[in-house]
CSV table of C-alpha atoms in Angstrom, one decimal:
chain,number,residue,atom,x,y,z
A,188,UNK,CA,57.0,73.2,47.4
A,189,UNK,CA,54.5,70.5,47.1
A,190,UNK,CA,50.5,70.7,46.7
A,191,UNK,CA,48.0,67.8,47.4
A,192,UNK,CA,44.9,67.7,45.9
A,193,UNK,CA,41.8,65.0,45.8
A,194,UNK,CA,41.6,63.9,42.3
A,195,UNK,CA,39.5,61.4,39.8
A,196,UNK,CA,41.3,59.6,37.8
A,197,UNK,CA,40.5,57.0,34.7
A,198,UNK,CA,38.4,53.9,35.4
A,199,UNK,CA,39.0,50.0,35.1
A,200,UNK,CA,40.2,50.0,31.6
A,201,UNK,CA,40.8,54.1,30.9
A,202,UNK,CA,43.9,54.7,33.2
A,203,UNK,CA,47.0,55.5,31.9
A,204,UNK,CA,50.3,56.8,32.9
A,205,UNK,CA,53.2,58.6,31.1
A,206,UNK,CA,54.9,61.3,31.1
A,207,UNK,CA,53.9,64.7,29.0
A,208,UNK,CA,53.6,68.8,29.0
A,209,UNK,CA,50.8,71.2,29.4
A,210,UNK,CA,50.2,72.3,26.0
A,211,UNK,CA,47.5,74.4,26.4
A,212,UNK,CA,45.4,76.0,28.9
A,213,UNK,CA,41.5,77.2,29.1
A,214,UNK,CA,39.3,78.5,31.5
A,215,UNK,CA,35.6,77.4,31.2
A,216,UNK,CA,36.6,75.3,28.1
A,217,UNK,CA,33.9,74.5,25.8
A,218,UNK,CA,33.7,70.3,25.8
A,219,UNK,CA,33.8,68.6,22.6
A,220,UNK,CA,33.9,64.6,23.6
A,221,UNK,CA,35.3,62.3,21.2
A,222,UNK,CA,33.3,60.3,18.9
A,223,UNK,CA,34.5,57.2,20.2
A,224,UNK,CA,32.8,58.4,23.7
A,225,UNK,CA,29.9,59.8,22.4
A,226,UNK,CA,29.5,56.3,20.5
A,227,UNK,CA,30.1,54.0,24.0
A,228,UNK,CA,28.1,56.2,26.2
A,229,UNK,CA,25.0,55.4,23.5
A,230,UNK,CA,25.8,51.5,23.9
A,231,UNK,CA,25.1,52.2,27.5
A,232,UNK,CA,21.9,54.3,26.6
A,233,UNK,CA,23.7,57.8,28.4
A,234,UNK,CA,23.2,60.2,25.8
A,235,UNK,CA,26.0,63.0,25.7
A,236,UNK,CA,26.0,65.7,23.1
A,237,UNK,CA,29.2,66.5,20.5
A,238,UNK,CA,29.7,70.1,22.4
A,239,UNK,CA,28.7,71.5,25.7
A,240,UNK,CA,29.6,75.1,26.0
A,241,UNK,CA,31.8,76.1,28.8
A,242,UNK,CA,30.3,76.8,32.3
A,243,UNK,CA,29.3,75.6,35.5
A,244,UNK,CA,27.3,72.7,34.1
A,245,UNK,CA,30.5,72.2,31.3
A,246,UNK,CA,31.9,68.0,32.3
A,247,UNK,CA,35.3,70.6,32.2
A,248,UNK,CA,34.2,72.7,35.0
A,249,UNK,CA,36.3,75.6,35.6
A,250,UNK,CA,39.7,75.1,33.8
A,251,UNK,CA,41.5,72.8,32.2
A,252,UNK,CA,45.2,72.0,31.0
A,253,UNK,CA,45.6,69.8,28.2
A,254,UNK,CA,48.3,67.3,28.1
A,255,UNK,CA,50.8,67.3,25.1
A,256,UNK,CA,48.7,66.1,22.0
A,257,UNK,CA,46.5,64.0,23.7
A,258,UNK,CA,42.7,64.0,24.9
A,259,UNK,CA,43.7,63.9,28.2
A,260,UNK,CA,43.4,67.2,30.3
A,261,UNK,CA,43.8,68.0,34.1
A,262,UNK,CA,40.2,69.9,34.7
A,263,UNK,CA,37.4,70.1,36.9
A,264,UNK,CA,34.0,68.9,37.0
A,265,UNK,CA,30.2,69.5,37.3
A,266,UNK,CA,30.5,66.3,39.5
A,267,UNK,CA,32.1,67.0,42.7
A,268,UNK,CA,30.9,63.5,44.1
A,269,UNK,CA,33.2,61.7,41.8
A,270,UNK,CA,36.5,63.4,43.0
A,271,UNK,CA,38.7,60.4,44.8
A,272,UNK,CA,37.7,57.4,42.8
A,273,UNK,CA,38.0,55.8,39.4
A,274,UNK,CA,35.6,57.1,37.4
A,275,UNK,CA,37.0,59.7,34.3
A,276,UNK,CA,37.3,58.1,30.8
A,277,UNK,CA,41.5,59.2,31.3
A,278,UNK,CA,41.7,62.5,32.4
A,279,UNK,CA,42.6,64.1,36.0
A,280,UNK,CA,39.4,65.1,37.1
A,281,UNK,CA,39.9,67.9,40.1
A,282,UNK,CA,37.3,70.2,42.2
A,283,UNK,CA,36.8,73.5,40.4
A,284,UNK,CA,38.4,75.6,43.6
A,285,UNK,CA,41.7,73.5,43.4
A,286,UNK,CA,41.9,73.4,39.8
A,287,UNK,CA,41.2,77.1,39.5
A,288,UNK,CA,44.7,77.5,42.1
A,289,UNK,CA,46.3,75.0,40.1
A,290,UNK,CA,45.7,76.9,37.1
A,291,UNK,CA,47.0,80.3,38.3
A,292,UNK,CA,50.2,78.1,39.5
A,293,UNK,CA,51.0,76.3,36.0
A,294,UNK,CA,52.4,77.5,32.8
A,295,UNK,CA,52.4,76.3,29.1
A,296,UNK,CA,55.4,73.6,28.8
A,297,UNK,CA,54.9,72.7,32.7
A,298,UNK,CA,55.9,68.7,33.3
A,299,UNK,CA,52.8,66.3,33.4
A,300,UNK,CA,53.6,63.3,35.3
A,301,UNK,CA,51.1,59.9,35.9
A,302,UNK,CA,52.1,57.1,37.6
């Protein structure tokens, strides 16, 4: 059985593709962005704080799997506007609703493929 689902993915210079796991998986995940981001986000004078607790204003929206060791995670958002283009700094961003279904559907170990 296959599932389609509108998705954000990384912008001009943050895409990436591979092949991993889901390692781990959260719902309403606490947000802790990466210095690096919290660093190039200031260049651009957008503010973002080191931890956002998780809830419906979380950048993680509802849940989120995190792939293999990396900073990358499928979630969903607090911006449903940005679903279908280029716009996440890597991860597959996803409406809350569909990533709440995908959730249920997944498991630990599940096979993350980007292409």
């Amino acid at each position: 059985m296959a599932i389609e689902y509108a998705v954000s993915v990384g912008r001009e210079g943050f895409s990436w593709a591979g092949r991993n796991s889901v390692t781990r998986m959260a719902e309403w995940p606490e947000w802790r962005p990466p210095p690096e981001m919290i660093q190039r986000e200031a260049e651009h004078g957008h503010l973002i704080p080191s931890f956002v607790k998780g809830g419906p204003d979380n950048p993680l929206g509802a849940r989120a799997l995190y792939i293999g060791t990396t900073d990358y995670r499928i979630h969903g958002t607090d911006k449903p506007w940005s679903i279908g283009h280029a716009s996440s700094s890597g991860c597959i961003r996803m409406m809350n609703e569909d990533v709440i279904e995908l959730y249920g559907l997944a498991k630990i170990g599940a096979p993350v493929v980007v292409e």
